[in-house]
XYZ file of N, CA and C in Angstrom:
555
model
N 106.948 86.007 56.017
C 108.169 86.580 55.512
C 109.094 86.826 56.678
N 110.352 86.521 56.552
C 111.315 86.746 57.618
C 112.480 87.563 57.079
N 112.943 88.509 57.871
C 114.085 89.313 57.463
C 115.377 88.680 57.938
N 115.335 87.408 58.299
C 116.539 86.714 58.705
C 116.907 86.942 60.161
N 115.918 87.251 61.001
C 116.174 87.395 62.426
C 116.693 88.760 62.823
N 116.939 89.646 61.863
C 117.497 90.949 62.181
C 116.528 91.862 62.901
N 115.334 92.029 62.363
C 114.425 93.015 62.926
C 113.802 92.538 64.233
N 112.992 91.486 64.209
C 112.320 91.106 65.438
C 112.492 89.650 65.801
N 113.002 88.821 64.909
C 113.080 87.394 65.144
C 113.926 86.999 66.336
N 114.912 87.800 66.716
C 115.834 87.428 67.779
C 115.370 87.917 69.151
N 114.236 88.564 69.260
C 113.825 89.168 70.512
C 112.763 88.353 71.228
N 112.888 88.361 72.552
C 111.903 87.687 73.393
C 110.590 88.471 73.360
N 109.465 87.757 73.466
C 108.177 88.462 73.513
C 108.108 89.358 74.754
N 107.395 90.459 74.630
C 107.154 91.332 75.778
C 105.759 91.026 76.296
N 105.620 91.008 77.605
C 104.287 90.828 78.197
C 104.194 91.640 79.475
N 103.007 92.206 79.681
C 102.792 93.043 80.861
C 101.305 93.129 81.134
N 100.946 93.083 82.415
C 99.558 93.307 82.794
C 99.350 94.817 82.828
N 98.397 95.280 82.038
C 98.111 96.713 81.946
C 96.885 97.030 82.789
N 97.053 97.977 83.700
C 95.968 98.436 84.567
C 95.028 99.301 83.724
N 93.762 98.959 83.700
C 92.803 99.680 82.852
C 92.645 101.143 83.259
N 92.938 101.462 84.522
C 92.792 102.850 84.977
C 93.962 103.736 84.532
N 95.167 103.144 84.451
C 96.367 103.942 84.183
C 96.900 103.821 82.762
N 96.635 102.682 82.111
C 97.247 102.442 80.814
C 98.727 102.154 81.000
N 99.436 101.842 79.927
C 100.868 101.544 80.018
C 101.435 101.317 78.628
N 102.755 101.199 78.585
C 103.443 100.863 77.345
C 104.025 99.463 77.512
N 103.834 98.630 76.508
C 104.400 97.285 76.492
C 105.322 97.248 75.281
N 106.625 96.966 75.509
C 107.592 97.090 74.419
C 108.646 95.992 74.476
N 108.989 95.476 73.291
C 110.101 94.527 73.155
C 111.405 95.300 73.052
N 112.531 94.569 73.160
C 113.867 95.174 73.045
C 114.078 95.911 71.721
N 113.492 95.407 70.640
C 113.717 95.987 69.310
C 112.861 97.210 69.022
N 112.001 97.596 69.960
C 111.164 98.774 69.764
C 109.734 98.471 69.351
N 109.410 97.196 69.049
C 108.020 96.840 68.745
C 107.229 96.959 70.038
N 106.134 97.699 69.980
C 105.371 97.877 71.204
C 104.007 98.478 70.973
N 103.312 98.683 72.092
C 101.989 99.289 72.059
C 101.853 100.204 73.271
N 101.290 101.383 73.041
C 101.003 102.321 74.116
C 99.494 102.318 74.322
N 99.080 101.900 75.523
C 97.663 101.811 75.864
C 97.327 102.999 76.765
N 96.469 103.925 76.297
C 96.134 105.095 77.122
C 95.138 104.731 78.227
N 95.000 105.633 79.191
C 94.003 105.468 80.259
C 92.630 105.277 79.637
N 91.863 104.345 80.173
C 90.487 104.152 79.728
C 90.310 103.336 78.464
N 91.402 102.888 77.853
C 91.273 102.102 76.624
C 90.763 100.688 76.923
N 91.022 100.217 78.156
C 90.570 98.883 78.564
C 89.460 98.998 79.597
N 88.551 98.037 79.584
C 87.490 97.986 80.580
C 87.995 97.317 81.850
N 88.858 96.307 81.702
C 89.448 95.570 82.818
C 90.951 95.465 82.612
N 91.673 95.119 83.686
C 93.105 94.872 83.552
C 93.307 93.710 82.589
N 94.406 93.749 81.815
C 94.641 92.719 80.800
C 96.136 92.520 80.597
N 96.556 91.235 80.476
C 97.944 90.962 80.125
C 98.089 91.107 78.610
N 98.935 92.044 78.201
C 99.152 92.325 76.785
C 100.501 91.763 76.372
N 100.552 91.191 75.176
C 101.800 90.623 74.663
C 102.172 91.265 73.335
N 103.487 91.329 73.087
C 104.028 91.769 71.806
C 104.988 90.661 71.398
N 104.629 89.919 70.349
C 105.363 88.712 69.976
C 105.601 88.680 68.475
N 106.308 87.657 68.021
C 106.499 87.439 66.586
C 105.205 86.929 65.973
N 104.938 87.347 64.753
C 103.768 86.860 64.041
C 104.013 85.460 63.507
N 102.941 84.766 63.152
C 103.033 83.429 62.566
C 103.255 83.578 61.067
N 104.495 83.341 60.631
C 104.848 83.524 59.224
C 104.079 82.599 58.294
N 103.596 81.478 58.801
C 102.948 80.487 57.938
C 101.434 80.651 57.836
N 100.834 81.479 58.690
C 99.385 81.666 58.646
C 98.999 82.417 57.372
N 98.192 81.796 56.534
C 97.725 82.393 55.271
C 98.895 82.841 54.382
N 100.034 82.174 54.488
C 101.257 82.618 53.804
C 101.081 82.810 52.295
N 100.538 81.788 51.621
C 100.386 81.887 50.160
C 99.452 83.024 49.777
N 98.344 83.149 50.516
C 97.369 84.198 50.193
C 97.944 85.580 50.442
N 98.634 85.762 51.593
C 99.105 87.125 51.853
C 100.294 87.493 50.970
N 101.075 86.506 50.523
C 102.162 86.788 49.583
C 101.594 87.156 48.214
N 100.583 86.410 47.767
C 99.942 86.703 46.480
C 99.274 88.084 46.519
N 98.633 88.410 47.624
C 97.958 89.704 47.746
C 98.989 90.845 47.748
N 100.150 90.596 48.397
C 101.230 91.585 48.397
C 101.663 91.885 46.970
N 101.851 90.825 46.166
C 102.259 91.002 44.767
C 101.206 91.792 44.005
N 99.949 91.422 44.202
C 98.842 92.100 43.513
C 98.794 93.589 43.887
N 99.040 93.897 45.147
C 98.995 95.282 45.624
C 100.307 96.029 45.373
N 101.328 95.294 44.904
C 102.647 95.861 44.632
C 103.270 96.493 45.869
N 103.190 95.754 46.984
C 103.827 96.189 48.222
C 104.834 95.129 48.652
N 105.805 95.540 49.444
C 106.849 94.637 49.918
C 107.029 94.822 51.421
N 107.342 93.736 52.130
C 107.540 93.838 53.579
C 108.853 94.542 53.914
N 108.817 95.335 54.982
C 110.007 96.023 55.467
C 110.321 95.605 56.903
N 109.596 94.597 57.401
C 109.801 94.111 58.763
C 109.236 92.699 58.869
N 109.548 92.057 59.985
C 108.859 90.820 60.317
C 107.460 91.196 60.791
N 106.547 90.237 60.773
C 105.215 90.485 61.313
C 105.294 90.506 62.835
N 104.538 91.411 63.454
C 104.457 91.501 64.908
C 103.028 91.151 65.303
N 102.893 90.216 66.253
C 101.579 89.794 66.736
C 101.325 90.462 68.083
N 100.282 91.266 68.151
C 99.870 91.900 69.398
C 98.736 91.072 69.973
N 98.781 90.832 71.284
C 97.765 89.965 71.853
C 97.324 90.422 73.229
N 96.254 89.773 73.661
C 95.564 88.669 73.018
C 94.878 89.090 71.714
N 95.066 88.254 70.676
C 94.476 88.539 69.364
C 92.974 88.709 69.510
N 92.450 89.688 68.788
C 91.012 89.938 68.825
C 90.594 90.908 69.919
N 91.522 91.342 70.776
C 91.194 92.320 71.820
C 90.705 93.601 71.155
N 89.600 94.150 71.676
C 89.080 95.433 71.203
C 89.224 96.452 72.320
N 89.526 97.686 71.948
C 89.764 98.746 72.921
C 88.669 99.800 72.846
N 88.433 100.470 73.981
C 87.446 101.559 74.052
C 87.926 102.782 73.278
N 89.214 103.046 73.302
C 89.829 104.138 72.546
C 91.070 103.580 71.851
N 91.561 104.291 70.873
C 92.691 103.802 70.069
C 93.966 103.673 70.902
N 94.715 102.610 70.599
C 96.052 102.408 71.152
C 97.040 102.684 70.027
N 98.295 102.983 70.389
C 99.311 103.276 69.378
C 100.288 102.117 69.272
N 100.364 101.533 68.078
C 101.305 100.452 67.793
C 102.588 101.066 67.244
N 103.719 100.486 67.614
C 105.003 100.904 67.058
C 105.704 99.654 66.558
N 106.137 99.677 65.291
C 106.840 98.541 64.697
C 108.171 99.003 64.121
N 109.262 98.278 64.420
C 110.548 98.611 63.821
C 110.602 98.097 62.389
N 111.386 98.762 61.541
C 111.588 98.258 60.181
C 113.074 98.108 59.916
N 113.390 97.295 58.934
C 114.777 96.995 58.568
C 115.192 97.927 57.427
N 116.060 98.906 57.720
C 116.480 99.901 56.727
C 117.178 99.246 55.533
N 117.934 98.169 55.768
C 118.611 97.461 54.674
C 117.595 96.806 53.750
N 116.546 96.243 54.319
C 115.487 95.614 53.520
C 114.733 96.675 52.712
N 114.486 97.816 53.316
C 113.810 98.926 52.628
C 114.636 99.348 51.413
N 115.946 99.532 51.613
C 116.827 99.952 50.521
C 116.921 98.890 49.438
N 117.058 97.621 49.839
C 117.208 96.524 48.873
C 115.974 96.361 47.988
N 114.792 96.701 48.528
C 113.557 96.517 47.766
C 113.094 97.799 47.082
N 113.887 98.844 47.188
C 113.551 100.089 46.503
C 112.347 100.801 47.084
N 112.111 100.640 48.381
C 110.978 101.303 49.034
C 111.466 102.642 49.588
N 110.664 103.684 49.421
C 110.987 104.978 50.022
C 110.474 104.978 51.462
N 111.327 105.372 52.396
C 110.943 105.362 53.815
C 109.658 106.157 54.066
N 109.486 107.267 53.363
C 108.293 108.107 53.548
C 107.005 107.378 53.191
N 107.100 106.318 52.400
C 105.909 105.605 51.942
C 105.600 104.361 52.764
N 106.374 104.110 53.820
C 106.114 102.951 54.674
C 104.810 103.146 55.439
N 104.097 102.044 55.622
C 102.850 102.055 56.392
C 102.763 100.771 57.205
N 101.980 100.830 58.267
C 101.637 99.630 59.017
C 100.437 99.012 58.312
N 100.526 97.711 58.052
C 99.434 96.955 57.447
C 99.037 95.836 58.393
N 97.765 95.432 58.335
C 97.398 94.218 59.049
C 96.699 93.287 58.076
N 96.883 91.990 58.313
C 96.266 90.978 57.461
C 94.863 90.738 57.974
N 93.860 91.128 57.172
C 92.463 90.932 57.527
C 92.097 89.496 57.147
N 91.964 88.630 58.160
C 91.717 87.210 57.898
C 90.331 86.964 57.296
N 89.389 87.848 57.549
C 88.045 87.698 56.981
C 88.047 88.025 55.495
N 88.657 89.161 55.132
C 88.683 89.595 53.735
C 89.835 88.983 52.941
N 90.792 88.345 53.659
C 92.012 87.806 53.028
C 92.700 88.914 52.237
N 92.986 90.021 52.956
C 93.530 91.205 52.310
C 94.406 91.973 53.296
N 95.450 92.638 52.775
C 96.263 93.535 53.583
C 95.531 94.865 53.685
N 95.401 95.392 54.883
C 94.723 96.659 55.113
C 95.765 97.684 55.574
N 95.950 98.753 54.801
C 96.884 99.819 55.165
C 96.258 100.695 56.235
N 97.103 101.205 57.124
C 96.635 102.074 58.194
C 97.334 103.426 58.086
N 96.666 104.480 58.536
C 97.314 105.787 58.602
C 98.523 105.627 59.514
N 99.713 105.994 59.023
C 100.950 105.695 59.739
C 101.883 106.898 59.792
N 102.765 106.878 60.801
C 103.779 107.910 60.967
C 105.141 107.220 60.980
N 106.044 107.648 60.089
C 107.384 107.069 59.992
C 108.354 107.895 60.834
N 109.119 107.216 61.684
C 110.182 107.850 62.469
C 111.500 107.331 61.906
N 112.087 108.113 60.980
C 113.313 107.686 60.297
C 114.500 107.556 61.252
N 114.540 108.388 62.267
C 115.660 108.358 63.209
C 115.683 107.049 63.991
N 114.524 106.614 64.471
C 114.447 105.378 65.259
C 114.109 104.149 64.411
N 113.887 104.363 63.105
C 113.546 103.274 62.176
C 112.301 102.509 62.652
N 111.239 103.274 62.959
C 109.962 102.686 63.366
C 108.821 103.346 62.599
N 107.693 102.643 62.552
C 106.464 103.176 61.976
C 105.373 102.960 63.018
N 104.557 103.989 63.263
C 103.492 103.918 64.260
C 102.130 104.096 63.598
N 101.130 103.470 64.205
C 99.751 103.594 63.734
C 98.819 103.387 64.920
N 97.607 103.913 64.805
C 96.621 103.728 65.864
C 95.579 102.714 65.425
N 95.115 101.918 66.407
C 94.106 100.904 66.134
C 93.240 100.704 67.365
N 92.089 100.090 67.168
C 91.216 99.746 68.297
C 91.098 98.231 68.457
N 91.934 97.476 67.724
C 91.906 96.013 67.872
C 93.301 95.418 67.695
N 93.487 94.222 68.228
C 94.757 93.515 68.110
C 94.673 92.409 67.073
N 95.744 92.263 66.312
C 95.941 91.136 65.397
C 97.416 91.170 65.005
N 97.767 90.624 63.834
C 99.138 90.678 63.346
C 99.333 91.900 62.467
N 100.470 92.578 62.638
C 100.763 93.795 61.890
C 102.157 93.701 61.284
N 102.390 94.425 60.185
C 103.682 94.398 59.515
C 103.907 95.724 58.795
N 105.166 96.192 58.789
C 105.523 97.394 58.040
C 105.759 96.979 56.591
N 105.108 97.680 55.660
C 105.255 97.397 54.237
C 105.230 98.713 53.467
N 105.632 98.629 52.211
C 105.605 99.819 51.372
C 105.653 99.443 49.910
N 105.332 100.392 49.020
C 105.395 100.124 47.587
C 106.820 99.760 47.203
N 106.982 98.667 46.505
C 108.345 98.252 46.170
C 108.387 97.079 45.230
N 108.812 95.953 45.744
C 109.148 94.748 44.981
C 108.282 94.537 43.748
N 108.920 94.524 42.608
C 108.240 94.185 41.366
C 107.542 95.337 40.680
N 107.533 96.517 41.291
C 106.809 97.634 40.667
C 107.420 97.987 39.317
N 108.721 98.075 39.238
C 109.377 98.401 37.972
C 109.099 97.352 36.915
N 109.122 96.077 37.313
C 108.858 94.996 36.372
C 107.422 95.068 35.878
N 106.482 95.259 36.796
C 105.075 95.325 36.398
C 104.815 96.524 35.496
N 105.449 97.650 35.816
C 105.264 98.846 34.988
C 105.795 98.609 33.587
N 106.930 97.922 33.473
C 107.499 97.633 32.160
C 106.580 96.723 31.361
N 105.983 95.754 32.034
C 105.064 94.840 31.353
C 103.833 95.596 30.874
N 103.322 96.514 31.716
C 102.154 97.314 31.341
C 102.451 98.186 30.127
N 103.686 98.649 29.963
C 104.071 99.494 28.842
C 104.155 98.709 27.534
N 104.371 97.407 27.632
C 104.542 96.594 26.440
C 103.181 96.235 25.858
N 103.002 96.494 24.591
C 101.778 96.063 23.914
C 102.108 95.842 22.447
N 101.300 95.056 21.785
C 101.526 94.750 20.378
C 101.006 95.906 19.529
N 101.905 96.558 18.778
C 101.516 97.684 17.943
C 101.586 97.325 16.461
N 102.630 96.664 16.051
C 102.788 96.287 14.647
C 103.072 94.793 14.572
N 102.414 94.111 13.682
C 102.684 92.693 13.480
C 103.021 92.452 12.018
N 103.824 91.455 11.758
C 104.234 91.169 10.385
C 103.953 89.723 10.047
N 103.256 89.533 8.945
C 103.099 88.203 8.361
C 103.884 88.294 7.057
N 105.129 87.933 7.119
C 106.047 88.140 6.001
C 105.491 87.502 4.737
N 105.421 88.180 3.674
C 105.931 89.520 3.395
C 104.882 90.617 3.535
N 103.689 90.318 4.070
C 102.626 91.327 4.130
C 102.544 91.945 5.537
N 102.895 93.224 5.698
C 102.884 93.840 7.029
C 101.474 94.257 7.466
N 101.278 94.308 8.753
C 100.065 94.855 9.353
C 100.515 95.983 10.262
N 100.137 97.190 9.939
C 100.580 98.334 10.719
C 99.391 99.000 11.393
N 99.660 99.539 12.598
C 98.644 100.290 13.361
C 97.355 99.510 13.564
N 97.464 98.226 13.820
C 96.304 97.418 14.138
C 95.443 96.991 12.977
N 95.828 97.295 11.710
C 95.004 96.897 10.581
C 95.127 95.390 10.351
N 94.149 94.818 9.665
C 94.141 93.376 9.426
C 95.252 92.983 8.445
N 95.720 91.766 8.610
C 96.751 91.236 7.715
C 96.060 90.675 6.469
N 96.600 90.989 5.299
C 96.088 90.409 4.056
C 97.134 89.465 3.501
N 96.690 88.269 3.224
C 97.619 87.249 2.696
C 97.168 86.858 1.327
């Protein structure tokens, strides 16, 4: 999913070698970043903050989004090297597009960081903190992969309306069937 280059598509990837003894923050111009605390790494490591691959598992993650009734509020951010595991949690920060949030009827308070679990083929919500002033959402993790800000939105009203609709009365003219009783002809 792309927000049209507004949120993160126009920014250069951030990369920095993080000293395992001191930790550091690696951040792109748009505010997407990761804060690595002291002791989170066993060795020094070059960490990257880049755009996610929009085409990886695209059909599956779009279908799962619909099933879960969530909508994207940002581009996907890929933290790397993918698969990196940390000794202690690092803090991810992802910017979100306020216009996209409003257009999809998502409440800012309900935004969360999600990651696409490639093994389970499922979006996994993470405990998240929304910073409305800076238009970012933060979450802690002990591993790197692709992450995206999402929230309850797209299609919820439509799905709720469909759930409310059910067959209550049927008519076989001229013999009515009311309250689920059988039709007699």
